[in-house]
Coordinates of N, CA and C and ligand atoms in Angstrom, one line a residue:
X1223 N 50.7 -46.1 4.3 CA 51.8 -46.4 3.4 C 52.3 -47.8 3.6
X1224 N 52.4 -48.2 4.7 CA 52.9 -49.6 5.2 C 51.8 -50.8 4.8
X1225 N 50.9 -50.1 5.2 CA 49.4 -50.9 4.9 C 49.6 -51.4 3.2
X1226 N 49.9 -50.0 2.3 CA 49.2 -50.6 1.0 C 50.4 -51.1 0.3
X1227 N 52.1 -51.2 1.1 CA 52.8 -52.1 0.2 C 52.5 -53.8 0.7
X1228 N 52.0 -53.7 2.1 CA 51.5 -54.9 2.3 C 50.5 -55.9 1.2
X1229 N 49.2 -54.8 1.3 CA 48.8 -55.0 0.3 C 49.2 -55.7 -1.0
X1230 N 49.7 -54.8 -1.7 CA 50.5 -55.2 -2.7 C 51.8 -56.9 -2.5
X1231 N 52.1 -56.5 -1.9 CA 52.8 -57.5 -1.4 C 51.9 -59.0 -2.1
X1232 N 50.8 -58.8 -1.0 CA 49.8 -60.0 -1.0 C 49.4 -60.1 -2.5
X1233 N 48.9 -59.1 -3.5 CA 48.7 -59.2 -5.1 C 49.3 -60.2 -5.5
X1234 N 50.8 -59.4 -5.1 CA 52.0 -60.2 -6.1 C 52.1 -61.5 -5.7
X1235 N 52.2 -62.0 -4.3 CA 52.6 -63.3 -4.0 C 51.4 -64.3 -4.7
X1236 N 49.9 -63.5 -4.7 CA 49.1 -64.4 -5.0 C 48.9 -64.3 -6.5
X1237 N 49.9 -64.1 -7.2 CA 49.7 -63.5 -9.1 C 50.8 -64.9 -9.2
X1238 N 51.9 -64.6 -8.4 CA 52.8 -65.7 -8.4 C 52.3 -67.1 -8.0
X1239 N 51.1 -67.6 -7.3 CA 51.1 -68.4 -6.6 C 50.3 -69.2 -7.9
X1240 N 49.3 -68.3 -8.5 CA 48.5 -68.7 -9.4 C 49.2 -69.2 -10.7
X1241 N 50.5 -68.4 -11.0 CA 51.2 -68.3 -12.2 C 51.5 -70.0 -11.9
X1242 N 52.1 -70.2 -10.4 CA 53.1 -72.1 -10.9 C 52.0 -72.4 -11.1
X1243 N 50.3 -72.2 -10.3 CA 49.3 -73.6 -10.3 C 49.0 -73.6 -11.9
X1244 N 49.1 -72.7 -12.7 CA 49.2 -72.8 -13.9 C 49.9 -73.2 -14.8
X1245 N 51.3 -73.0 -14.6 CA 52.3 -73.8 -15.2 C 52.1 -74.9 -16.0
X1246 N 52.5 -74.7 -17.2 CA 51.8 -75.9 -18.0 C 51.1 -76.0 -18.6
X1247 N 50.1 -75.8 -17.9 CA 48.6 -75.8 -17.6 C 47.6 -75.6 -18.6
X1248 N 46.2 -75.2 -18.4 CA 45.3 -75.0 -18.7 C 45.0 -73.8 -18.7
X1249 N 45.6 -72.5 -18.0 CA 45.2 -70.7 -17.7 C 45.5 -70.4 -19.1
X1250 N 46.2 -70.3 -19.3 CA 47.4 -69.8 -20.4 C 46.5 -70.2 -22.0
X1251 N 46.6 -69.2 -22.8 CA 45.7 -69.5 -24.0 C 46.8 -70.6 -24.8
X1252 N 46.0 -71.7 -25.1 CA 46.9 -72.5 -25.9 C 46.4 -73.3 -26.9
X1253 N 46.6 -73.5 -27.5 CA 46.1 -74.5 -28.8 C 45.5 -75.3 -28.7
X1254 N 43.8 -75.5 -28.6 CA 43.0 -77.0 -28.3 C 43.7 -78.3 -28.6
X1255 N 43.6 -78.6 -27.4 CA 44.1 -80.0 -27.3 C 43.5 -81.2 -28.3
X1256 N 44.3 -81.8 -28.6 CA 44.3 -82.7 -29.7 C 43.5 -83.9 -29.3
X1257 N 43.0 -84.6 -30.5 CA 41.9 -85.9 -30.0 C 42.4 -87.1 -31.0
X1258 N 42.2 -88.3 -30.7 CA 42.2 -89.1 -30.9 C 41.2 -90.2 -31.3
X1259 N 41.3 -90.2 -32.9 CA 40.2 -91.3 -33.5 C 40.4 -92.3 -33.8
X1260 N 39.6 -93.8 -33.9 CA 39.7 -94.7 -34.2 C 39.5 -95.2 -35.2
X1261 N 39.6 -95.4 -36.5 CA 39.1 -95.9 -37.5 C 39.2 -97.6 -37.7
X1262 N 38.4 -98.1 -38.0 CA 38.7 -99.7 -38.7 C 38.8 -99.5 -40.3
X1263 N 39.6 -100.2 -40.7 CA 39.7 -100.4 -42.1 C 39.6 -101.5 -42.7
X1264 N 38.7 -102.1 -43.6 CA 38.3 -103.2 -43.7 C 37.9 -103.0 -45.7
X1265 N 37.7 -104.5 -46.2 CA 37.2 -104.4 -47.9 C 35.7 -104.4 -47.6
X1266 N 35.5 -103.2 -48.2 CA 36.3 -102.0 -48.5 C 35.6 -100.7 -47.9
X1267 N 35.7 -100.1 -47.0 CA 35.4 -99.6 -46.2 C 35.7 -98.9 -45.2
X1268 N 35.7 -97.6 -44.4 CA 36.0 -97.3 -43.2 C 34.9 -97.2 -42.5
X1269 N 35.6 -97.5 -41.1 CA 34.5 -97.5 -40.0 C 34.8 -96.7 -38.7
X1270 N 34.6 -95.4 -38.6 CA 33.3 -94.9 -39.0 C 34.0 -94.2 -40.2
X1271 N 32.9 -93.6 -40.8 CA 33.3 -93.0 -42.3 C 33.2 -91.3 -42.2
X1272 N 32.5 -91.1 -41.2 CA 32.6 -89.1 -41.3 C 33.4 -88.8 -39.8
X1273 N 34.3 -88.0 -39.9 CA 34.5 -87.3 -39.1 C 34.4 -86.2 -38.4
X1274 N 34.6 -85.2 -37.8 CA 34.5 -84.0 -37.2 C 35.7 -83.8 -36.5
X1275 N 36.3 -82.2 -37.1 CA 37.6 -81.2 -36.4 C 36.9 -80.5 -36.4
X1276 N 38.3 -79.2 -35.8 CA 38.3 -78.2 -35.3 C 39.2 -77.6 -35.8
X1277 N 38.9 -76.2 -36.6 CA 40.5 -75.4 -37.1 C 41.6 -75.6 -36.0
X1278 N 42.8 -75.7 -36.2 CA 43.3 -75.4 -35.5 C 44.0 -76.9 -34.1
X1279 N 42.7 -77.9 -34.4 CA 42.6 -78.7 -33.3 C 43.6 -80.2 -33.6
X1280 N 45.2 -80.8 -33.3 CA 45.8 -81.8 -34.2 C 44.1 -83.1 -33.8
X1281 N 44.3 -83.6 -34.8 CA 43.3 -84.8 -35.0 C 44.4 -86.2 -34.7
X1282 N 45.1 -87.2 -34.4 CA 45.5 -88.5 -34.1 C 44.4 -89.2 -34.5
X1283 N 44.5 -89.7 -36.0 CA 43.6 -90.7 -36.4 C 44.4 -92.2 -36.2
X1284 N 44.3 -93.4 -35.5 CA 44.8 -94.0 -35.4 C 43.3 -95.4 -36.3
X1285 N 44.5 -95.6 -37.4 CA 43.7 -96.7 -38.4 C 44.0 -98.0 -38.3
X1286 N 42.6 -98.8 -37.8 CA 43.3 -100.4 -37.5 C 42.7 -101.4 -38.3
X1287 N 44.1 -102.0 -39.1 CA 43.5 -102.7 -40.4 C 43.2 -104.3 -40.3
X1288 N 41.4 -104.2 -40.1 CA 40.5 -105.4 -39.9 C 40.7 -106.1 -40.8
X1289 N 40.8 -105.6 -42.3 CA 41.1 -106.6 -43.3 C 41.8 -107.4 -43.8
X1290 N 42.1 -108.1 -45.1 CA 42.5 -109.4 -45.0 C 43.7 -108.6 -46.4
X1291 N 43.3 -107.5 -46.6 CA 44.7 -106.2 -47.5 C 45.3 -105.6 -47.0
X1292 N 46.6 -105.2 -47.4 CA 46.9 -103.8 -46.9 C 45.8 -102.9 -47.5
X1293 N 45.8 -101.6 -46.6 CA 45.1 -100.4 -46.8 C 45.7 -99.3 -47.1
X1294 N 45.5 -97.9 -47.0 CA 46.0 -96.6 -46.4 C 44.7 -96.2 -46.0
X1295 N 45.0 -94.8 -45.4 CA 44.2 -93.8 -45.2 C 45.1 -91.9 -45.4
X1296 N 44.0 -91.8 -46.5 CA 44.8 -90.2 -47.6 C 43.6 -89.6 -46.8
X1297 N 43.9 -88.1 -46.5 CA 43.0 -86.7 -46.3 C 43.1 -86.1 -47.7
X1298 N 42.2 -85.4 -48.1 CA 42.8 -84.6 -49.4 C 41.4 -83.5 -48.9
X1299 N 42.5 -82.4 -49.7 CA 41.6 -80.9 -49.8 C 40.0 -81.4 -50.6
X1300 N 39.5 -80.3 -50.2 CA 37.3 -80.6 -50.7 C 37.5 -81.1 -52.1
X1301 N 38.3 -80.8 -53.1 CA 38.0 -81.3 -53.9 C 38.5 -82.4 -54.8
X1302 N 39.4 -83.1 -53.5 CA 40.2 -84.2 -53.7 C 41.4 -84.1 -54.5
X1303 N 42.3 -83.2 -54.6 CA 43.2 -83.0 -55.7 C 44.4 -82.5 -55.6
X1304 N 44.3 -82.8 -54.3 CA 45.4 -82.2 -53.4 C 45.9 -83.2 -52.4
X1305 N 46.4 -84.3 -51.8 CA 46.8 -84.8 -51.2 C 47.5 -84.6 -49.5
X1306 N 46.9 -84.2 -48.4 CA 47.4 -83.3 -47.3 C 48.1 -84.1 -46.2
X1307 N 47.5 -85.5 -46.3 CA 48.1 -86.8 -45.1 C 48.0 -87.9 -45.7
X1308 N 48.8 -88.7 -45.6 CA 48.9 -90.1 -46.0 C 49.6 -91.2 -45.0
X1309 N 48.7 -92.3 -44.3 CA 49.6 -93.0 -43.9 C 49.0 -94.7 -44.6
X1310 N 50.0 -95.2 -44.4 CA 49.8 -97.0 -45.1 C 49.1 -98.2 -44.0
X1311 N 48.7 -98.7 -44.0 CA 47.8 -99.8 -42.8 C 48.6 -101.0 -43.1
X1312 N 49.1 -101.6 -43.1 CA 49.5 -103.2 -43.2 C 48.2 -103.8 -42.3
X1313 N 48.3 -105.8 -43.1 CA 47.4 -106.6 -42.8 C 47.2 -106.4 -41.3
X1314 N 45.9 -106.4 -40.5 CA 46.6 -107.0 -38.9 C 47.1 -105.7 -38.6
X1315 N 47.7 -104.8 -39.3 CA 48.5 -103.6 -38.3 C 47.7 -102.8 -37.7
X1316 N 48.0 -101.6 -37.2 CA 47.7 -100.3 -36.8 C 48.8 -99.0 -36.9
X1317 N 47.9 -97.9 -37.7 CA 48.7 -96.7 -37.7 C 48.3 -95.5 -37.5
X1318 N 49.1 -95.2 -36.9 CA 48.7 -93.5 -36.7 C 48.8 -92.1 -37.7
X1319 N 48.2 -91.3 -37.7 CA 48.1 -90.1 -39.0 C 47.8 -88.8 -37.6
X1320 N 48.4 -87.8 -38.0 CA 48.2 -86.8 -37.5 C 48.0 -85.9 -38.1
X1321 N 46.9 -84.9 -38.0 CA 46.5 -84.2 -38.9 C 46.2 -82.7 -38.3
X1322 N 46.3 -81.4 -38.7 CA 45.7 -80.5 -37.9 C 45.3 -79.3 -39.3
X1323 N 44.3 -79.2 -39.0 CA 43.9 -79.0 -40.3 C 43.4 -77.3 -40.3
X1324 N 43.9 -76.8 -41.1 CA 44.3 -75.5 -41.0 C 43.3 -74.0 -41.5
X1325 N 41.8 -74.9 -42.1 CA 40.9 -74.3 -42.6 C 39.6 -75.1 -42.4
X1326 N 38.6 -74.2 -42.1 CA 36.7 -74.8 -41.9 C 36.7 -75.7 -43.9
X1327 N 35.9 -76.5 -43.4 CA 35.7 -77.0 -44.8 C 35.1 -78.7 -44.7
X1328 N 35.3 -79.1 -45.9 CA 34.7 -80.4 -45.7 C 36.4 -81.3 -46.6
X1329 N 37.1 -82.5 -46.2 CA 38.4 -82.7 -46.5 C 37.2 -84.1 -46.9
X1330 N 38.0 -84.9 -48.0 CA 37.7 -85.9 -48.6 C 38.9 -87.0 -48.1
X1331 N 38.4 -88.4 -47.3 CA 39.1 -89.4 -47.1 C 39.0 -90.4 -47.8
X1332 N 40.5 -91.3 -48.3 CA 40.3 -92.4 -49.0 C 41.3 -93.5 -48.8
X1333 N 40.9 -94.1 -49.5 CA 41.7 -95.5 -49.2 C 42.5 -95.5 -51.1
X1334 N 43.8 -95.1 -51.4 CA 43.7 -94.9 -53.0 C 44.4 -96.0 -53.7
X1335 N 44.2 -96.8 -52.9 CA 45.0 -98.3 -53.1 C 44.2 -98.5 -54.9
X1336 N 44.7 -99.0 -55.6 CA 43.8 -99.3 -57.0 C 42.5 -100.1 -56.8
X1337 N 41.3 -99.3 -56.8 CA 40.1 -100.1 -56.8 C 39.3 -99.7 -55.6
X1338 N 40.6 -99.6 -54.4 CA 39.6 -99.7 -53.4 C 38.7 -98.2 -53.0
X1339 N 39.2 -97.4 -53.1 CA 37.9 -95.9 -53.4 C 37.1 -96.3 -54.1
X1340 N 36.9 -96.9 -55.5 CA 35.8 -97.1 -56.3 C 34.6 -98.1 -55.3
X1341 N 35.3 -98.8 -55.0 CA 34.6 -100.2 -54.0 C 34.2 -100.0 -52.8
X1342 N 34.4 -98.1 -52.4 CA 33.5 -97.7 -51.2 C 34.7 -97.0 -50.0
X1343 N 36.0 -97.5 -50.1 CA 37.0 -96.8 -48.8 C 37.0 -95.3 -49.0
X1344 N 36.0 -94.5 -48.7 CA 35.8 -93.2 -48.8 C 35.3 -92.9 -47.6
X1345 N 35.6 -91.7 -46.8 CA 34.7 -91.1 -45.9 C 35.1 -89.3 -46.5
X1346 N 34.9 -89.0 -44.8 CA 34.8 -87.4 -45.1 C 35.5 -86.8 -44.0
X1347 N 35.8 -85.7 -43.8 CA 36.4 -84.9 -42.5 C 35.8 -83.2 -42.8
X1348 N 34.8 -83.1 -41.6 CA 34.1 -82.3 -41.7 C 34.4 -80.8 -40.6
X1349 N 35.4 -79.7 -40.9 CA 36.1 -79.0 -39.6 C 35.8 -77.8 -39.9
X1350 N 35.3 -77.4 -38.7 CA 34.5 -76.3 -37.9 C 35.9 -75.6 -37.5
Ligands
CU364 CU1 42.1 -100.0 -49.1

């Protein structure tokens, strides 16, 4: 009797011990950690131009505008007609977009300044 609340004793302290080293942490089911991309934006073009997600996973696309225009960078649903993120680039600047994208599919990127999609600022976001 003495033996197995001892026992137990030791369970609990070591359920507890594990619970703080977890704290926070990594044990605990939590939402894939988010990543961080780099884009250049340049006339007229992104660099790199395809991406890769993850349902579920936020994306931090940070866009850094190489060119000698302002830019943006738009996400839009597969068949572009839908508009899901938008952020604006100034000359020389950098911006960030965060994105977490909520279905498998293929998302269409652009640049929808007048002209410059026609002239090539297109990529893709490809999420698993
Ligand atoms: Cu542009």
């Amino acid at each position: 009797m003495k033996f197995s609340r001892l026992s137990l004793l030791v369970v609990v302290s070591l359920a507890v011990a594990l619970a703080a080293c977890g704290g926070g942490g990594g044990s605990a089911p939590q939402p894939a950690a988010g990543k961080t991309v780099n884009v250049d934006a340049t006339e007229f073009a992104f660099n790199p131009t395809t991406f890769s997600g993850t349902v579920g996973q936020k994306i931090t696309f940070k866009i850094n505008n190489k060119g000698t225009v302002d830019h943006n960078f738009v996400i839009l649903n597969a068949d572009g007609s839908q508009e899901l993120a938008k952020t604006e680039v100034k000359v020389g600047a950098s911006a960030t977009l965060d994105f977490t994208p909520t279905a498998a599919g293929e998302y269409q990127v652009d640049c929808n300044l007048p002209g410059h999609k026609e002239a090539g600022m297109v990529g893709k976001l490809i999420v698993k």
